[in-house]
Coordinates of C-alpha atoms and ligand atoms in Angstrom, one line a residue:
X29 CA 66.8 35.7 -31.7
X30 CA 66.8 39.4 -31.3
X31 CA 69.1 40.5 -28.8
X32 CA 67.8 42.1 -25.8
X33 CA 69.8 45.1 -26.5
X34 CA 68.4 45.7 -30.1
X35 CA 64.8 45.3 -29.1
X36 CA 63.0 48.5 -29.6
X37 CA 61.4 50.3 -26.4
X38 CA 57.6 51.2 -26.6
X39 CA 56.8 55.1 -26.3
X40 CA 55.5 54.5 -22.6
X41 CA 58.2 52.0 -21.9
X42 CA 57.0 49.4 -18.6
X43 CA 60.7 50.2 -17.3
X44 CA 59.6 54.0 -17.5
X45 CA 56.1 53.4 -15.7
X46 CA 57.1 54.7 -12.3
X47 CA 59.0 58.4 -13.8
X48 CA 56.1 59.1 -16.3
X49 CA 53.3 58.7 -13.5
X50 CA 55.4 60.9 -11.1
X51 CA 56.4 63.4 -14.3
X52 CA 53.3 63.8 -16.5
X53 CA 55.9 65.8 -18.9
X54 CA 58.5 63.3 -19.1
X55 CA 57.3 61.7 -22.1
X56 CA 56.4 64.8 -23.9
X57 CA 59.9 65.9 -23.5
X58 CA 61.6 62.6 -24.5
X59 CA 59.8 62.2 -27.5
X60 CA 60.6 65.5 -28.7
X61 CA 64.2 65.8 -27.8
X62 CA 64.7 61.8 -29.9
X63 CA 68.0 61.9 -27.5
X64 CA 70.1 59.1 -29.2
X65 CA 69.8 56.6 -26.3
X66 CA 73.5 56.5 -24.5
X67 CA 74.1 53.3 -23.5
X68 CA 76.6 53.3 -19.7
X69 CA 79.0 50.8 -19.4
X70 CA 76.5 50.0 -16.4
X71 CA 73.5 49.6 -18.5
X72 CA 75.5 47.5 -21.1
X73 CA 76.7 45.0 -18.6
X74 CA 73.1 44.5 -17.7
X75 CA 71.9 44.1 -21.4
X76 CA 74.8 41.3 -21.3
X77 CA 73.3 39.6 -18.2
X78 CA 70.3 39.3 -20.0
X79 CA 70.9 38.0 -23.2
X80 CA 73.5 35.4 -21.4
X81 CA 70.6 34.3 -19.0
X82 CA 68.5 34.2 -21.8
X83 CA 71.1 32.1 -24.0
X84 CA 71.1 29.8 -21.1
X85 CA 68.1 29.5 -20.0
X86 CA 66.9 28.6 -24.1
X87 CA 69.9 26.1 -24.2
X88 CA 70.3 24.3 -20.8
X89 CA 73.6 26.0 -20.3
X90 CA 75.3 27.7 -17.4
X91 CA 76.2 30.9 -17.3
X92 CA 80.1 30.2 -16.4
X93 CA 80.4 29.0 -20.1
X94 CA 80.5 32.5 -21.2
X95 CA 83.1 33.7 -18.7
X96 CA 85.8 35.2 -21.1
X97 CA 83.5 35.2 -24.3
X98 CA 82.0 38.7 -25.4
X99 CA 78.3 40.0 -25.9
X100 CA 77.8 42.9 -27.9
X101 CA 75.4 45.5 -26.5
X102 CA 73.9 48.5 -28.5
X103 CA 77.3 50.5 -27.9
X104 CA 80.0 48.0 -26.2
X105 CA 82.0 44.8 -26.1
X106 CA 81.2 43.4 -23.0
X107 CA 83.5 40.3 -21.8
X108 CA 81.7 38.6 -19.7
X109 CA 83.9 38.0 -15.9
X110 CA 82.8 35.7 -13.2
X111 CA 80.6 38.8 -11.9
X112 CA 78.3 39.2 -14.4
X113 CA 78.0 34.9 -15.0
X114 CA 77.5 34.8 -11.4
X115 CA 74.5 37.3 -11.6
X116 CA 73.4 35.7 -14.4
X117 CA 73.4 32.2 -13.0
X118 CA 71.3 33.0 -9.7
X119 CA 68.7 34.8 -11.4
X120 CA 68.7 31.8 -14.0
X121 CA 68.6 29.0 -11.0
X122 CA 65.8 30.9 -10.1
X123 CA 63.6 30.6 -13.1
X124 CA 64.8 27.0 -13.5
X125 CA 63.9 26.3 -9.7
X126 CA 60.2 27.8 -10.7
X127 CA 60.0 25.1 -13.0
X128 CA 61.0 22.3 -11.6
X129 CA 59.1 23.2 -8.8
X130 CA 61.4 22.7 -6.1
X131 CA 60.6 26.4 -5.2
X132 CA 57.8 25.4 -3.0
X133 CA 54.4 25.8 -3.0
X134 CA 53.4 26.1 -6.4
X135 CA 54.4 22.5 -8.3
X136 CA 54.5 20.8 -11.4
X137 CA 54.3 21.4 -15.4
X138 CA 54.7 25.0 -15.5
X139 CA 54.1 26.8 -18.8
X140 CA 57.1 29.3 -19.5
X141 CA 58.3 32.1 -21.8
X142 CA 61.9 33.8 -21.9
X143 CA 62.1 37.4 -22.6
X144 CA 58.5 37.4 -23.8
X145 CA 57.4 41.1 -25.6
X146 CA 53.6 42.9 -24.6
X147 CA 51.9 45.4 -25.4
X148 CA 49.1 47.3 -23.3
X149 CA 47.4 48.5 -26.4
X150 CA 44.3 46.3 -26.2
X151 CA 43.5 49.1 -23.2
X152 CA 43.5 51.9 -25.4
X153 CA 46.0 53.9 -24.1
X154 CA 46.9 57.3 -25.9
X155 CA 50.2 56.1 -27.2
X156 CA 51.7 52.7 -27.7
X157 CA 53.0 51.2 -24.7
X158 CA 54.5 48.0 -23.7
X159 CA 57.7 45.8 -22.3
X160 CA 59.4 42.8 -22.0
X161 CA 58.8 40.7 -18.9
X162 CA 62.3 38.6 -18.8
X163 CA 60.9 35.3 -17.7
X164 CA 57.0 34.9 -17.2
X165 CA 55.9 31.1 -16.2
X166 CA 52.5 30.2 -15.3
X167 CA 51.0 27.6 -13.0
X168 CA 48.4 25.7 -13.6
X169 CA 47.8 24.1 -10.3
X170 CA 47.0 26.9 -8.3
X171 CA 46.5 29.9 -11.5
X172 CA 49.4 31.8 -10.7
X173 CA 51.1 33.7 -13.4
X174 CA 54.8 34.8 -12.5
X175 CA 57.1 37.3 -14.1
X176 CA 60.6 37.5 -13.0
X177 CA 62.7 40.5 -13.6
X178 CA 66.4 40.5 -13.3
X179 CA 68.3 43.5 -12.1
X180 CA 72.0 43.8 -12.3
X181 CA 72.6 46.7 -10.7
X182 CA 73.4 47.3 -7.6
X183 CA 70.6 50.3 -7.1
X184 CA 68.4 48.4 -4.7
X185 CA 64.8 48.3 -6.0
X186 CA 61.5 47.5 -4.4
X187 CA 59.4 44.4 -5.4
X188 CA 56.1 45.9 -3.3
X189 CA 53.7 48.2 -5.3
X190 CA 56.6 48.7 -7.6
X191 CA 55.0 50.0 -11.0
X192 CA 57.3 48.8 -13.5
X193 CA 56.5 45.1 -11.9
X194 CA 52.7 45.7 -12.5
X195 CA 53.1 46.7 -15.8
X196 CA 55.1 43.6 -16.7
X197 CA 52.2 41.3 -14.3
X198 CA 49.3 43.2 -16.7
X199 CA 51.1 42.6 -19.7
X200 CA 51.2 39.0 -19.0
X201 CA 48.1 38.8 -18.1
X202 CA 47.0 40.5 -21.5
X203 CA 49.4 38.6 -23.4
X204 CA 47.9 35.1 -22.4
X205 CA 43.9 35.5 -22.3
X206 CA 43.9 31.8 -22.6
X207 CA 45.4 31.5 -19.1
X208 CA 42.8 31.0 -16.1
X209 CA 44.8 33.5 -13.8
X210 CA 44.0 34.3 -10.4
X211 CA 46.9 35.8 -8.6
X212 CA 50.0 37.3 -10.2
X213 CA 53.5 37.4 -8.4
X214 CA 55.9 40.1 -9.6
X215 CA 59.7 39.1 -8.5
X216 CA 62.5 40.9 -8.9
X217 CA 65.9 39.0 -9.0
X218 CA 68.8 41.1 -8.2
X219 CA 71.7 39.0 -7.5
X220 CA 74.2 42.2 -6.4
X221 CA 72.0 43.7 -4.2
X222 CA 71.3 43.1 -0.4
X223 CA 68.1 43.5 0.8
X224 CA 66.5 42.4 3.9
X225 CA 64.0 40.6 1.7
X226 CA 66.5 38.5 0.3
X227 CA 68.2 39.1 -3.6
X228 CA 65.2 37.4 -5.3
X229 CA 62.2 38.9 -3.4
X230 CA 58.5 38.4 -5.0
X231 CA 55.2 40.3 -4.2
X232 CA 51.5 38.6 -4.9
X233 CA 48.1 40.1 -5.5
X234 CA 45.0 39.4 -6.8
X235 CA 44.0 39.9 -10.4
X236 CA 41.0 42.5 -9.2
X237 CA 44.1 44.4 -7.5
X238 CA 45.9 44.5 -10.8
X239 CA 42.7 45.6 -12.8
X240 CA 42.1 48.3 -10.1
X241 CA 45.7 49.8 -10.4
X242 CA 45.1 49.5 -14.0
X243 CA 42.3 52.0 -14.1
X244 CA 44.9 54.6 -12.2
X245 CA 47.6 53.8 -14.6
X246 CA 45.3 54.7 -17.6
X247 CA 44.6 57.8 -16.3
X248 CA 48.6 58.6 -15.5
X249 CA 49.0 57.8 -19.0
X250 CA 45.9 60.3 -19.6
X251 CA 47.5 63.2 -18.0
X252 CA 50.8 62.9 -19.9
X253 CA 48.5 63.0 -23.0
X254 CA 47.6 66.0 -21.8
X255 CA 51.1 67.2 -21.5
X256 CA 51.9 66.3 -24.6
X257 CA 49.3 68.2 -26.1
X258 CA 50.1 71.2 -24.0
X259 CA 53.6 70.9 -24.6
X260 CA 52.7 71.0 -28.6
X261 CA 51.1 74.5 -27.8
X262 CA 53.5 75.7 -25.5
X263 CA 56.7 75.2 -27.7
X264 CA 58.6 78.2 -29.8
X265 CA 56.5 81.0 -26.9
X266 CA 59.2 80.9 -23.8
X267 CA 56.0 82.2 -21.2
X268 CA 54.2 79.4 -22.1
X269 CA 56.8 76.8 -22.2
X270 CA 57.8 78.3 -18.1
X271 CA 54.4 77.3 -17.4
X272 CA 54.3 74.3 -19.2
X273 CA 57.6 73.2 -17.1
X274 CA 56.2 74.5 -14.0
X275 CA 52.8 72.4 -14.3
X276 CA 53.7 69.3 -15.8
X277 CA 57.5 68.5 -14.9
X278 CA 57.8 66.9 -11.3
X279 CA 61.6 66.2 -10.6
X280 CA 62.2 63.1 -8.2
X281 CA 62.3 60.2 -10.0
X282 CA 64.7 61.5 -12.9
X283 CA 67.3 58.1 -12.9
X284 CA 67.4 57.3 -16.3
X285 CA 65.2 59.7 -17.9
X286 CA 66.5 60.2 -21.4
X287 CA 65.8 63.9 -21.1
X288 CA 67.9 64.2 -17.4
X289 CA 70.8 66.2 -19.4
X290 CA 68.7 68.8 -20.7
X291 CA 65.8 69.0 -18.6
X292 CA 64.7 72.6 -17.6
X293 CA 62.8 71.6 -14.4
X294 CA 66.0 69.2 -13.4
X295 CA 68.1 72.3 -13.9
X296 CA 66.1 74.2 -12.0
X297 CA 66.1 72.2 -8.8
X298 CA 69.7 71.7 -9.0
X299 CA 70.6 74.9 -9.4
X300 CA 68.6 76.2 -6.6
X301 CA 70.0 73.4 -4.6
X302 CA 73.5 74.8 -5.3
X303 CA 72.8 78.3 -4.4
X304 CA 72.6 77.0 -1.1
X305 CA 76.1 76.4 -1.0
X306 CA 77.4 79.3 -3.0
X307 CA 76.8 82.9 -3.5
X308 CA 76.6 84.9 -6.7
X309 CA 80.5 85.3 -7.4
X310 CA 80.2 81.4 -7.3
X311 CA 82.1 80.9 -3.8
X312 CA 81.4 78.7 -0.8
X313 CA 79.1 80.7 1.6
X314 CA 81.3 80.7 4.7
X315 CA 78.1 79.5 7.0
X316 CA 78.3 76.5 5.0
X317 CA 81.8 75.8 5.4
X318 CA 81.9 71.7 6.5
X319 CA 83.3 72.2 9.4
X320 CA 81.0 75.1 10.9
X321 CA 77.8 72.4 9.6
X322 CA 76.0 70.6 12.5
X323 CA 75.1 66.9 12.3
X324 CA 71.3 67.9 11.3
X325 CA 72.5 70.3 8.5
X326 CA 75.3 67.5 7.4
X327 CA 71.9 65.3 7.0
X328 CA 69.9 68.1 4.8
X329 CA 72.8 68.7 2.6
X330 CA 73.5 64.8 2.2
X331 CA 70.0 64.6 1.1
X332 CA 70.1 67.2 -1.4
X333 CA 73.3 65.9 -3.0
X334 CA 72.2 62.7 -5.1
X335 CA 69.6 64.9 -6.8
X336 CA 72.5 67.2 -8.0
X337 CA 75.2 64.8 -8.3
X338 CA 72.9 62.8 -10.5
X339 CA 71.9 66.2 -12.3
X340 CA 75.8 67.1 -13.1
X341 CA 76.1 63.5 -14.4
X342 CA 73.9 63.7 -17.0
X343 CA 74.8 67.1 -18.1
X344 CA 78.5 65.7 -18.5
X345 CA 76.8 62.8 -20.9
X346 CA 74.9 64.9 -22.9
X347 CA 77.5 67.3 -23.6
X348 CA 79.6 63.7 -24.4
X349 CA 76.6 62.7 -26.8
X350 CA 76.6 65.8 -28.2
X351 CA 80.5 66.6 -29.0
X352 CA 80.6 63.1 -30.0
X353 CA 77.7 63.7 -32.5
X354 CA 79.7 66.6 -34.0
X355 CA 78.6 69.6 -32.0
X356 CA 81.5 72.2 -31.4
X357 CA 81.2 72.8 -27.6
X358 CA 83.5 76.4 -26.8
X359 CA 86.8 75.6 -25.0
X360 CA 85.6 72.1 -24.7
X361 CA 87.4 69.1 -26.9
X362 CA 86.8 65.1 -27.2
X363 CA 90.0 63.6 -26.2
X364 CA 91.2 60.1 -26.3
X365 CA 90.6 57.6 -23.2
X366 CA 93.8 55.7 -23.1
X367 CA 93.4 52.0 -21.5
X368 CA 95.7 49.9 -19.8
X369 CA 99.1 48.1 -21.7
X370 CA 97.9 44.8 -22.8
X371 CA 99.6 42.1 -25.2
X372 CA 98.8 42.5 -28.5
X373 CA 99.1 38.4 -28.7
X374 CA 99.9 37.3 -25.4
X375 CA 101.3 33.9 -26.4
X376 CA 103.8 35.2 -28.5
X377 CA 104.9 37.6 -25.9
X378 CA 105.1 35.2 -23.6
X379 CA 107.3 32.8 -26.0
X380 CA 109.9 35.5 -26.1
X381 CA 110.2 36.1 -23.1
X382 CA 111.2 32.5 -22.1
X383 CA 113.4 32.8 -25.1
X384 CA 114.9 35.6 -23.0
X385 CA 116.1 33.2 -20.2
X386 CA 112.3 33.4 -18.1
X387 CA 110.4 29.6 -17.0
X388 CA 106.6 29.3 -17.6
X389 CA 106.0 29.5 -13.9
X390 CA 107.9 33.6 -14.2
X391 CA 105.3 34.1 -17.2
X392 CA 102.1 33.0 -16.1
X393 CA 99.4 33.3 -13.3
X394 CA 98.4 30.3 -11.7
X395 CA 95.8 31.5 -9.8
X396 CA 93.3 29.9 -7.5
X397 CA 89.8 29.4 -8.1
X398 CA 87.0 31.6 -6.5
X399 CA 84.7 30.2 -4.3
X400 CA 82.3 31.3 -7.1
X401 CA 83.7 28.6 -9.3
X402 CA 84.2 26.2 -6.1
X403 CA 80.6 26.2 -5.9
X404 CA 79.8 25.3 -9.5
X405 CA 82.5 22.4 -9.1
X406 CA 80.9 21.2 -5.8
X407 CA 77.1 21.5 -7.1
X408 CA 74.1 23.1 -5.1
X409 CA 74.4 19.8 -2.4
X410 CA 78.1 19.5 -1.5
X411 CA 78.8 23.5 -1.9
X412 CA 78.2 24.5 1.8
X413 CA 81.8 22.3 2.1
X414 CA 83.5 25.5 1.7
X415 CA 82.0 27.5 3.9
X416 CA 84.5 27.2 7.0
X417 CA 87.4 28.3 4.1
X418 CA 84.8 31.8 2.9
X419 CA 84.6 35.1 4.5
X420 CA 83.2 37.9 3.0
X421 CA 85.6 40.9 4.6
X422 CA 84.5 44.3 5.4
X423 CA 86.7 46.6 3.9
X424 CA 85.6 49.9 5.1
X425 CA 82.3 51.8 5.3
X426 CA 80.3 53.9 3.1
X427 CA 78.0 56.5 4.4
X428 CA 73.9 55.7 2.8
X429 CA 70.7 57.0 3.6
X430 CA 69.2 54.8 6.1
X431 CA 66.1 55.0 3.6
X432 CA 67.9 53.4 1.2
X433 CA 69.6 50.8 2.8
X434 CA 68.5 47.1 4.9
X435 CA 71.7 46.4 6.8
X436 CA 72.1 47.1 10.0
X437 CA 74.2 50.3 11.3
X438 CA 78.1 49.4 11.5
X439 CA 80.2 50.9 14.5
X440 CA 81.8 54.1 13.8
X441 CA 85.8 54.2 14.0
X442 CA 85.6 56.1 17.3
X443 CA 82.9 53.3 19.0
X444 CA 85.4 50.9 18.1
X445 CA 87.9 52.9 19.6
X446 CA 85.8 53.2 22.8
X447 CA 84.9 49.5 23.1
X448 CA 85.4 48.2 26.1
X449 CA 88.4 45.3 26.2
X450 CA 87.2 41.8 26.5
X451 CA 89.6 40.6 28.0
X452 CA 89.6 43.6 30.9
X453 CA 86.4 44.8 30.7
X454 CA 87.9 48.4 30.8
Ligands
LIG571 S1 64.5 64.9 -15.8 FE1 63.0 64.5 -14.1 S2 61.7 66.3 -14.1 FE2 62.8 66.3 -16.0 S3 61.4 65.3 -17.5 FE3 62.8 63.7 -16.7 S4 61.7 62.9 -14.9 FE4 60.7 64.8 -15.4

């Protein structure tokens, strides 16, 4: 079994559907630049949630077996905690609910496949192209095919018309012509993340639907032909290559675009975005000063800044790549990250210091379980017991873009502040 880390990414990669139809020039620059693909610590605790849930899901096991075991990813040792099993395990319940049917409507022997490769090619698109849907199942009853996608992050993603989701439902579809399939459901499973949908949210449509977006997908993949081509003639001729930029890169959808460090367009923006905020001997503009901004201009600046913040942060990693990969950077150096103190061997540690006078219960941790692992004891029927002892506590607040977020506003410091007493009514 390949791991899902190691498996190699098609040229128009289904998780890259959405940025290459907004940014017809995406793909032209990512397969020229060949950026050596940096995994995140983030993006390597996913891989692990997948190749745990897919471990599991092949041997009947839970995911809490792996807590304290380590998956390798392309770049990292991850250890697996009680976060990422937990993530693991309700995206795995999930898939195992589908087929044991006890998910509803749809019933019965369910054919399945776990972390099942396509390819689009028998479409003809200009370049290969392709995924892997994590977990597709098919029912016979009623000719639904299924593909469930778990996300580990905490980025909250859309299930409706999201384009990554159709390409996985297509690439099912293609991959099982045997299959009499009417309807495909796309669902994303995203344990971490709120949503007023729910954390496993689905969206359904009609086969026809899926060949009509299909037509508009080929021609997406069409026009970044067409910017690759250009960008072949462009290239070495700076005039061209500034009109090449300014026809076919379209900065919005940049997250995780291998070229995000380096990409002219992206640079552009952010830098125009900046010189809002300062002038040319690089200092604040005083009209801009925070406490001079009105609510409404607090707003437009709040929505600029995840564009540049997102902008600086892939600058910083390609520099990283980059010094790492030998480059000399001027007045830049790689220095070493220093972790925490740990015990080279813990139990022999711990043997001298009771030697030194100290009892067991000085030297280690009893610590209680988490309701996490409460509920594994208990099982699904007896794990509401708990419930009265559980509270989820709300530590603070963070400030989000009412577009991006499902849960309700919380009271400001001051409301609370001006709340009238219960008790006096005052
Ligand atoms: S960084 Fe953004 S604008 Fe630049 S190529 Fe990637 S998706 Fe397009």
């Amino acid at each position: 079994m390949v791991d899902h880390g190691e498996r190699e990414h098609a040229s128009w990669a289904a998780s890259a559907t959405a940025r290459n139809v907004h940014c017809p020039g995406a793909l032209a620059l990512a397969l020229d630049a060949n950026t050596p693909d940096k995994e995140t610590i983030h993006s390597a605790r996913g891989t692990a949630a997948h190749q745990i849930s897919e471990k599991c899901l092949r041997s009947g096991a839970d995911a809490d077996s792996f807590i304290g075991k380590i998956e390798k990813t392309k770049s990292h040792e991850i250890e697996i905690d009680e976060e990422l099993a937990n993530s693991a395990q309700e995206y795995i319940d999930y898939c195992r609910g589908c087929l044991s049917g006890y998910e509803g409507e749809f019933g019965g022997d369910a054919i399945f496949w776990i972390e099942e490769k396509f390819s689009l090619a028998e479409l003809g698109p200009p370049f290969d192209a392709g995924g892997t849907g994590d977990f597709v199942v098919y029912y016979p009853v009623c000719k639904v095919l299924e593909v469930v996608d778990l996300k580990n992050g905490m980025g909250v993603v859309d299930v409706k018309d999201n384009p990554q989701l159709r390409t996985y439902g297509l690439g099912a579809v293609l991959a099982h012509p045997e299959l009499d399939v009417e309807t495909v459901t796309v669902t994303i499973a995203q344990p971490r993340a709120p949503h007023k949908d729910g954390r496993i949210r689905s969206e359904t449509f009609h086969v026809a639907d899926l060949i009509a977006w299909t037509a508009d997908l080929l021609k997406s993949m069409h026009k970044s032909k067409a910017a690759m081509d250009a960008y072949e003639t462009a290239k070495g001729n700076s005039v061209l290559m500034d009109e090449w930029v300014a026809e076919w890169l379209q900065p919005g959808k940049c997250t995780f675009c291998p070229v995000e460090g380096t990409c002219p367009a992206l640079r552009r923006d952010a830098l125009s975005v900046a010189s809002v905020w300062f002038d040319d001997m690089n200092q604040p503009r005083i009209g801009n000063m925070p406490n001079e901004m009105s609510p409404e201009k607090i707003a437009e600046t709040l929505d600029m800044l995840p564009m540049l913040e997102d902008w600086v942060k892939a600058v910083r990693a390609y520099a990283h790549t980059q010094a790492e990969m030998g480059t000399t950077i001027p007045g830049w150096q790689l220095s070493e990250k220093i972790g925490n103190r740990r015990w080279i061997d813990a139990d022999v540690a711990l043997v001298e210091l009771m030697e030194q006078g100290f009892s067991e219960d000085q030297v280690y941790d009893r610590k209680p379980i988490s309701p996490a692992k409460a509920d594994k004891l208990l099982g699904a029927k007896r794990k509401a017991l708990i419930e009265p002892f559980v509270e989820r506590p709300v530590t603070g607040t963070n400030l989000v873009s009412e577009a991006k977020t499902s849960r309700p506003p919380a009271p400001s410091t001051a409301a609370k502040y001006f709340e009238p007493n219960s008790e006096t009514g005052e």
